Coordinates of C-alpha atoms and ligand atoms in Angstrom, one line a residue:
X1344 CA 180.8 45.5 207.3
X1345 CA 177.5 46.7 208.7
X1346 CA 179.0 47.6 212.0
X1347 CA 180.9 50.4 210.4
X1348 CA 177.8 51.9 208.6
X1349 CA 176.1 54.9 210.1
X1350 CA 173.0 54.5 212.1
X1351 CA 170.0 56.9 212.3
X1352 CA 167.4 56.2 214.9
X1353 CA 164.6 58.5 216.2
X1354 CA 167.0 59.9 218.8
X1355 CA 170.5 58.7 218.0
X1356 CA 172.5 59.6 214.9
X1357 CA 175.7 57.6 215.0
X1358 CA 178.6 57.4 212.5
X1359 CA 178.9 53.6 213.1
X1360 CA 177.0 50.9 214.9
X1361 CA 179.6 50.2 217.6
X1362 CA 178.9 51.3 221.1
X1363 CA 181.5 51.1 223.9
X1364 CA 179.8 49.1 226.6
X1365 CA 179.7 50.6 230.1
X1366 CA 182.7 49.4 232.1
X1367 CA 183.6 50.2 235.7
X1368 CA 187.4 50.9 236.0
X1369 CA 187.6 51.9 239.6
X1370 CA 190.0 54.8 239.1
X1371 CA 187.9 57.6 240.7
X1372 CA 188.8 59.2 244.0
X1373 CA 187.4 56.8 246.6
X1374 CA 186.5 59.5 249.1
X1375 CA 185.0 62.2 246.8
X1376 CA 183.7 60.0 243.9
X1377 CA 185.3 62.4 241.5
X1378 CA 186.6 60.8 238.3
X1379 CA 190.4 60.6 237.9
X1380 CA 191.9 63.4 235.8
X1381 CA 193.1 60.7 233.4
X1382 CA 189.5 59.7 232.8
X1383 CA 189.3 62.6 230.4
X1384 CA 192.0 61.1 228.2
X1385 CA 190.6 57.6 228.6
X1386 CA 187.2 58.4 227.1
X1387 CA 188.6 60.9 224.5
X1388 CA 190.9 58.1 223.2
X1389 CA 187.7 56.0 222.6
X1390 CA 185.6 58.7 220.9
X1391 CA 185.6 56.9 217.5
X1392 CA 182.9 54.6 219.0
X1393 CA 179.5 55.4 217.6
X1394 CA 178.4 55.9 221.2
X1395 CA 180.3 55.7 224.5
X1396 CA 178.3 54.5 227.5
X1397 CA 180.3 55.6 230.5
X1398 CA 181.2 53.3 233.4
X1399 CA 178.4 52.9 236.0
X1400 CA 178.1 56.1 238.0
X1401 CA 176.4 56.1 241.4
X1402 CA 173.3 58.3 241.9
X1403 CA 173.7 58.3 245.7
X1404 CA 176.4 57.1 248.0
X1405 CA 174.4 54.1 249.3
X1406 CA 174.3 52.9 245.7
X1407 CA 178.1 52.8 245.3
X1408 CA 179.1 49.2 244.7
X1409 CA 182.9 49.1 245.0
X1410 CA 186.1 51.1 245.6
X1411 CA 187.0 53.9 243.2
X1412 CA 183.6 54.1 241.5
X1413 CA 182.7 57.6 240.5
X1414 CA 179.4 59.4 241.2
X1415 CA 177.1 62.0 239.7
X1416 CA 175.5 63.0 243.0
X1417 CA 177.5 66.2 243.7
X1418 CA 178.4 69.3 241.8
X1419 CA 182.1 68.5 242.3
X1420 CA 181.7 65.2 240.5
X1421 CA 179.6 66.8 237.8
X1422 CA 182.3 69.4 237.3
X1423 CA 184.9 66.7 236.7
X1424 CA 182.6 64.9 234.2
X1425 CA 182.3 68.2 232.3
X1426 CA 185.9 67.9 231.3
X1427 CA 185.3 64.3 230.1
X1428 CA 182.3 65.1 227.9
X1429 CA 184.1 68.2 226.5
X1430 CA 187.1 66.1 225.5
X1431 CA 184.9 63.4 223.9
X1432 CA 183.0 66.0 221.9
X1433 CA 186.2 67.7 220.9
X1434 CA 187.2 64.3 219.3
X1435 CA 183.9 64.1 217.5
X1436 CA 182.3 61.5 219.9
X1437 CA 179.0 61.1 221.8
X1438 CA 178.8 59.9 225.5
X1439 CA 175.9 58.8 227.7
X1440 CA 176.4 58.4 231.5
X1441 CA 175.4 55.1 233.0
X1442 CA 173.3 55.8 236.1
X1443 CA 173.7 53.1 238.7
X1444 CA 172.3 52.2 242.1
X1445 CA 173.9 48.9 243.2
X1446 CA 171.2 47.9 245.7
X1447 CA 172.3 44.9 247.8
X1448 CA 175.5 44.5 245.7
X1449 CA 177.3 46.9 248.0
X1450 CA 179.2 46.8 251.3
X1451 CA 179.5 49.0 254.4
X1452 CA 183.3 48.7 253.9
X1453 CA 182.9 50.7 250.7
X1454 CA 180.2 53.2 251.3
X1455 CA 179.9 53.3 255.1
X1456 CA 176.3 52.1 255.6
X1457 CA 174.1 49.1 255.3
X1458 CA 173.2 48.4 251.7
X1459 CA 169.5 48.8 250.7
X1460 CA 167.4 46.6 248.5
X1461 CA 163.8 45.8 247.8
X1462 CA 163.9 43.1 250.6
X1463 CA 166.4 42.0 253.2
X1464 CA 167.7 39.1 251.1
X1465 CA 171.5 38.7 251.3
X1466 CA 173.4 38.1 248.0
X1467 CA 175.1 34.7 247.9
X1468 CA 178.8 34.8 247.3
X1469 CA 181.4 37.4 248.0
X1470 CA 181.8 41.1 247.2
X1471 CA 184.9 43.2 246.4
X1472 CA 185.3 45.9 249.1
X1473 CA 188.2 48.2 250.2
X1474 CA 189.6 45.2 252.2
X1475 CA 189.5 42.8 249.2
X1476 CA 187.0 40.0 248.7
X1477 CA 184.6 39.9 251.7
X1478 CA 181.4 38.3 252.7
X1479 CA 178.2 40.1 251.6
X1480 CA 176.0 41.6 254.2
X1481 CA 172.2 41.4 254.6
X1482 CA 170.7 44.6 253.0
X1483 CA 168.0 46.7 254.6
X1484 CA 164.6 46.7 252.9
X1485 CA 163.8 50.2 251.5
X1486 CA 160.8 51.9 253.1
X1487 CA 158.1 53.0 250.7
X1488 CA 159.0 56.7 251.1
X1489 CA 162.7 55.9 250.6
X1490 CA 161.9 54.3 247.2
X1491 CA 160.5 57.7 246.1
X1492 CA 163.7 59.3 247.2
X1493 CA 165.9 56.9 245.2
X1494 CA 163.7 57.6 242.1
X1495 CA 164.4 61.3 242.7
X1496 CA 168.1 60.6 243.1
X1497 CA 168.1 59.0 239.6
X1498 CA 166.3 62.1 238.2
X1499 CA 168.7 64.5 239.9
X1500 CA 171.7 62.6 238.6
X1501 CA 170.2 62.7 235.1
X1502 CA 169.8 66.5 235.4
X1503 CA 173.4 66.8 236.6
X1504 CA 174.6 64.5 233.7
X1505 CA 173.0 66.8 231.1
X1506 CA 174.3 69.9 232.8
X1507 CA 177.8 68.3 232.7
X1508 CA 177.6 67.8 228.9
X1509 CA 176.5 64.2 228.6
X1510 CA 174.4 63.5 225.5
X1511 CA 172.1 61.3 227.5
X1512 CA 171.9 58.7 230.3
X1513 CA 171.6 55.0 230.4
X1514 CA 169.7 53.6 233.4
X1515 CA 171.5 50.5 234.7
X1516 CA 168.7 48.0 234.9
X1517 CA 171.0 45.0 234.4
X1518 CA 173.4 42.6 236.2
X1519 CA 171.6 42.2 239.5
X1520 CA 171.6 45.8 240.8
X1521 CA 168.8 47.7 242.4
X1522 CA 166.5 48.1 239.3
X1523 CA 166.8 44.4 238.5
X1524 CA 166.4 43.5 242.2
X1525 CA 162.9 44.9 242.0
X1526 CA 162.1 42.9 238.9
X1527 CA 163.3 39.5 240.2
X1528 CA 161.2 37.4 242.5
X1529 CA 164.1 36.1 244.5
X1530 CA 165.3 39.6 245.5
X1531 CA 161.9 41.2 245.7
X1532 CA 159.7 39.7 248.4
X1533 CA 157.8 42.8 249.2
X1534 CA 154.1 42.7 249.9
X1535 CA 153.3 46.3 249.2
X1536 CA 152.7 48.0 245.9
X1537 CA 156.3 47.4 244.8
X1538 CA 156.3 43.6 245.1
X1539 CA 154.3 40.5 244.5
X1540 CA 152.6 40.5 241.1
X1541 CA 154.6 41.3 237.9
X1542 CA 152.9 44.7 237.6
X1543 CA 154.0 45.5 241.1
X1544 CA 157.6 44.4 240.5
X1545 CA 157.7 46.7 237.4
X1546 CA 156.6 49.7 239.4
X1547 CA 160.0 50.9 240.6
X1548 CA 161.9 50.5 237.3
X1549 CA 159.1 52.2 235.4
X1550 CA 159.0 55.0 238.0
X1551 CA 162.7 55.6 237.5
X1552 CA 162.3 55.7 233.7
X1553 CA 159.3 58.1 234.0
X1554 CA 161.1 60.4 236.4
X1555 CA 164.2 60.6 234.3
X1556 CA 162.2 61.1 231.1
X1557 CA 160.4 64.0 232.8
X1558 CA 163.7 65.5 233.8
X1559 CA 165.7 65.3 230.6
X1560 CA 163.3 64.0 227.8
X1561 CA 162.9 60.5 226.4
X1562 CA 165.3 61.1 223.5
X1563 CA 168.2 61.3 226.0
X1564 CA 167.3 58.2 228.0
X1565 CA 168.4 54.6 227.4
X1566 CA 167.7 51.5 229.6
X1567 CA 170.0 48.5 230.0
X1568 CA 168.5 45.1 230.9
X1569 CA 169.8 41.6 231.3
X1570 CA 166.8 39.3 231.3
X1571 CA 167.3 36.0 233.0
X1572 CA 171.0 36.8 233.6
X1573 CA 172.0 35.1 237.0
X1574 CA 174.8 37.6 237.7
X1575 CA 174.9 38.7 241.3
X1576 CA 172.6 35.9 242.4
X1577 CA 169.6 36.9 240.5
X1578 CA 167.0 34.2 239.6
X1579 CA 164.6 35.2 236.9
X1580 CA 162.9 32.0 235.6
X1581 CA 159.9 34.2 234.7
X1582 CA 161.8 36.6 232.5
X1583 CA 159.6 35.7 229.5
X1584 CA 156.7 37.1 231.3
X1585 CA 158.3 40.1 233.1
X1586 CA 160.3 41.7 230.3
X1587 CA 157.6 41.8 227.6
X1588 CA 155.4 43.5 230.2
X1589 CA 158.2 46.0 231.0
X1590 CA 158.7 46.7 227.3
X1591 CA 154.9 47.2 226.8
X1592 CA 155.1 49.8 229.6
X1593 CA 158.1 51.5 228.0
X1594 CA 156.8 51.6 224.4
X1595 CA 154.8 54.7 225.1
X1596 CA 158.0 56.7 225.7
X1597 CA 160.3 57.1 222.7
X1598 CA 163.4 56.2 224.6
X1599 CA 166.8 56.7 222.9
X1600 CA 167.3 53.0 223.1
X1601 CA 166.9 49.7 224.9
X1602 CA 170.2 48.0 225.6
X1603 CA 169.8 44.2 226.0
X1604 CA 172.5 41.8 227.3
X1605 CA 172.2 38.4 225.9
X1606 CA 174.2 35.2 225.8
X1607 CA 175.6 34.1 222.4
X1608 CA 172.6 31.8 221.8
X1609 CA 170.6 35.1 221.3
X1610 CA 167.5 33.6 222.9
X1611 CA 166.7 36.8 224.8
X1612 CA 167.1 39.0 221.8
X1613 CA 165.0 36.9 219.4
X1614 CA 162.3 37.0 222.1
X1615 CA 162.4 40.7 222.8
X1616 CA 163.4 42.3 219.6
X1617 CA 160.0 41.9 217.9
X1618 CA 158.4 43.7 220.9
X1619 CA 160.6 46.8 220.8
X1620 CA 160.1 49.1 217.8
X1621 CA 162.8 51.6 218.8
X1622 CA 166.6 51.5 218.7
X1623 CA 168.1 48.3 220.2
X1624 CA 171.7 48.0 221.4
X1625 CA 172.8 44.4 222.0
X1626 CA 175.7 43.1 224.0
X1627 CA 176.7 39.5 224.4
X1628 CA 177.8 38.2 227.8
X1629 CA 180.2 35.3 227.7
X1630 CA 183.7 34.2 228.8
X1631 CA 185.3 35.7 225.7
X1632 CA 184.9 39.3 224.6
X1633 CA 182.2 39.9 222.0
X1634 CA 183.8 39.5 218.5
X1635 CA 183.5 41.5 215.3
X1636 CA 181.8 38.5 213.6
X1637 CA 179.3 38.1 216.4
X1638 CA 178.5 41.9 216.1
X1639 CA 178.2 41.7 212.3
X1640 CA 175.7 38.8 212.5
X1641 CA 173.6 40.6 215.2
X1642 CA 173.2 43.6 212.8
X1643 CA 172.8 41.4 209.7
X1644 CA 170.0 39.3 211.4
X1645 CA 168.2 42.5 212.4
X1646 CA 168.4 41.5 216.1
X1647 CA 170.3 44.7 216.9
X1648 CA 170.7 48.2 215.4
X1649 CA 174.0 48.8 217.4
X1650 CA 176.3 46.4 219.2
X1651 CA 178.1 47.2 222.4
X1652 CA 181.7 46.0 222.8
X1653 CA 183.2 46.0 226.2
X1654 CA 186.6 44.3 226.9
X1655 CA 187.9 44.9 223.4
X1656 CA 187.5 48.7 223.9
X1657 CA 189.8 48.5 227.0
X1658 CA 192.8 47.4 225.0
X1659 CA 191.8 48.8 221.6
X1660 CA 190.9 52.5 221.9
X1661 CA 190.5 52.7 218.1
X1662 CA 188.4 49.6 217.8
X1663 CA 186.3 50.8 214.8
X1664 CA 189.4 51.5 212.8
X1665 CA 190.8 48.0 213.7
X1666 CA 187.6 46.4 212.7
X1667 CA 187.6 48.3 209.4
X1668 CA 191.1 46.9 208.7
X1669 CA 190.4 43.6 210.3
X1670 CA 193.7 44.4 212.1
X1671 CA 195.0 42.3 215.0
X1672 CA 193.4 43.1 218.4
X1673 CA 195.2 43.7 221.6
X1674 CA 194.0 42.0 224.8
X1675 CA 194.0 43.6 228.3
X1676 CA 194.8 41.4 231.2
X1677 CA 191.9 41.3 233.7
X1678 CA 194.3 42.5 236.4
X1679 CA 194.1 46.0 234.9
X1680 CA 190.3 46.1 234.6
X1681 CA 189.7 47.6 238.0
X1682 CA 191.7 49.5 240.6
X1683 CA 193.6 52.7 241.4
X1684 CA 196.6 51.7 239.3
X1685 CA 197.1 53.8 236.2
X1686 CA 198.8 51.2 234.0
X1687 CA 196.4 49.5 231.7
X1688 CA 194.1 52.6 231.6
X1689 CA 195.2 55.2 229.0
X1690 CA 198.4 53.4 227.8
X1691 CA 196.9 51.1 225.2
X1692 CA 198.1 52.7 221.9
X1693 CA 196.0 53.3 218.8
X1694 CA 197.0 51.3 215.8
X1695 CA 199.3 53.8 214.0
X1696 CA 200.8 55.1 217.3
X1697 CA 202.7 52.0 218.2
X1698 CA 202.2 49.0 215.9
X1699 CA 205.1 47.1 217.5
X1700 CA 203.5 47.3 221.0
X1701 CA 200.1 46.2 219.9
X1702 CA 201.5 43.3 217.8
X1703 CA 203.1 41.8 221.0
X1704 CA 199.8 41.3 222.6
X1705 CA 197.8 40.7 219.5
X1706 CA 195.4 37.9 218.6
X1707 CA 193.6 37.6 215.4
Ligands
FMN324 C1 186.0 45.6 233.6 C2 184.5 45.6 233.4 C3 183.6 46.4 234.0 C4 182.2 46.4 233.8 N1 181.4 47.4 234.3 C5 180.1 47.4 234.0 C6 179.3 48.5 234.4 O1 179.8 49.5 235.1 N2 178.0 48.6 234.0 C7 177.5 47.6 233.2 O2 176.3 47.6 232.9 N3 178.3 46.5 232.8 C8 179.6 46.5 233.1 N4 180.3 45.5 232.6 C9 179.8 44.5 231.6 C10 180.1 45.0 230.1 O3 179.3 46.2 229.9 C11 179.7 44.0 229.1 O4 178.4 43.6 229.3 C12 180.6 42.7 229.2 O5 182.0 43.1 229.3 C13 180.4 41.8 228.0 O6 180.8 42.5 226.8 P1 182.2 42.1 226.0 O7 182.2 40.7 225.7 O8 182.2 43.0 224.8 O9 183.3 42.5 227.0 C14 181.7 45.5 232.9 C15 182.6 44.5 232.2 C16 183.9 44.6 232.5 C17 184.9 43.6 231.8

């Protein structure tokens, strides 16, 4: 069971190789962006993960993607996160904050203004707003000066995260949000120094990394990427050219880790792993939650140092213990994934707490 062995990287020392993947749960106060008081308990319950990566947290209000998503843009928000990090540390855990700007995957009905993006290219499909599923709107292209301000917002949020007790930050460069929108040709049609050639499309993501590294040090910074992933209407047919170049830029900083989302055929990982000498966290994106066996084989094959599990951590707060015992796993219904409701949040029991309850919803 390699997943349950300790991991010692240049920056991360973890008691096991299981990370809790970042997962938006939508329970924060929608007006203030302050995490719900129960969020303290939610993350503390999951502190046996080698590393917790928090739900995506917005760096400025325009970057808020949906209802009930918390921020790290104000002192009030940071204060509430302080209670979360203290509780996780109290339970012996480690937690990074995932810093997020949603770019065009946002809606005026959620954050009160026109979304911003590299270019004014509307996202196909619909988006979840306060009024339910609604049509997306055309974003406004960021001016060159504004791009620098967003970079500074990431740096300021990173500073707040460390002051609030987080062990580090993960920059959300995956799943079609602002950072990936700069990388992808279909969302970045700019003709200035931030668009066009691959080198120009890398500029904003690298500027964010560099600004955050300057602010809190490389050992406390991770980056999440999802090369070629079409989520949120991204088209990256040139990912095999773009991401090796991005990695070449990043290699000079000894980041805490690179977090790569792949599909189960592990094509992205086998391509990028040899290029990244540092710590690599892998996560698989498919219909079904990433399984223990998939995680074991990612470690065994050397494609990953640590594996991030998402949905299984929602319903199994003590997932490492369950993996150790090969115990049955509870499943959460997707109705409870997001939203202000409190059921399906902190009420999934640990194994010994209520075996009868978990057995009802178990699958092997
Ligand atoms: C409810 C939910 C919320 C998510 N929110 C985020 C998020 O805020 N940031 C992010 O990078 N990925 C997010 N993801 C993606 C997960 O981190 C992960 O990539 C995905 O669930 C696949 O892993 P799994 O098979 O172990 O669940 C979310 C997934 C789910 C199910």
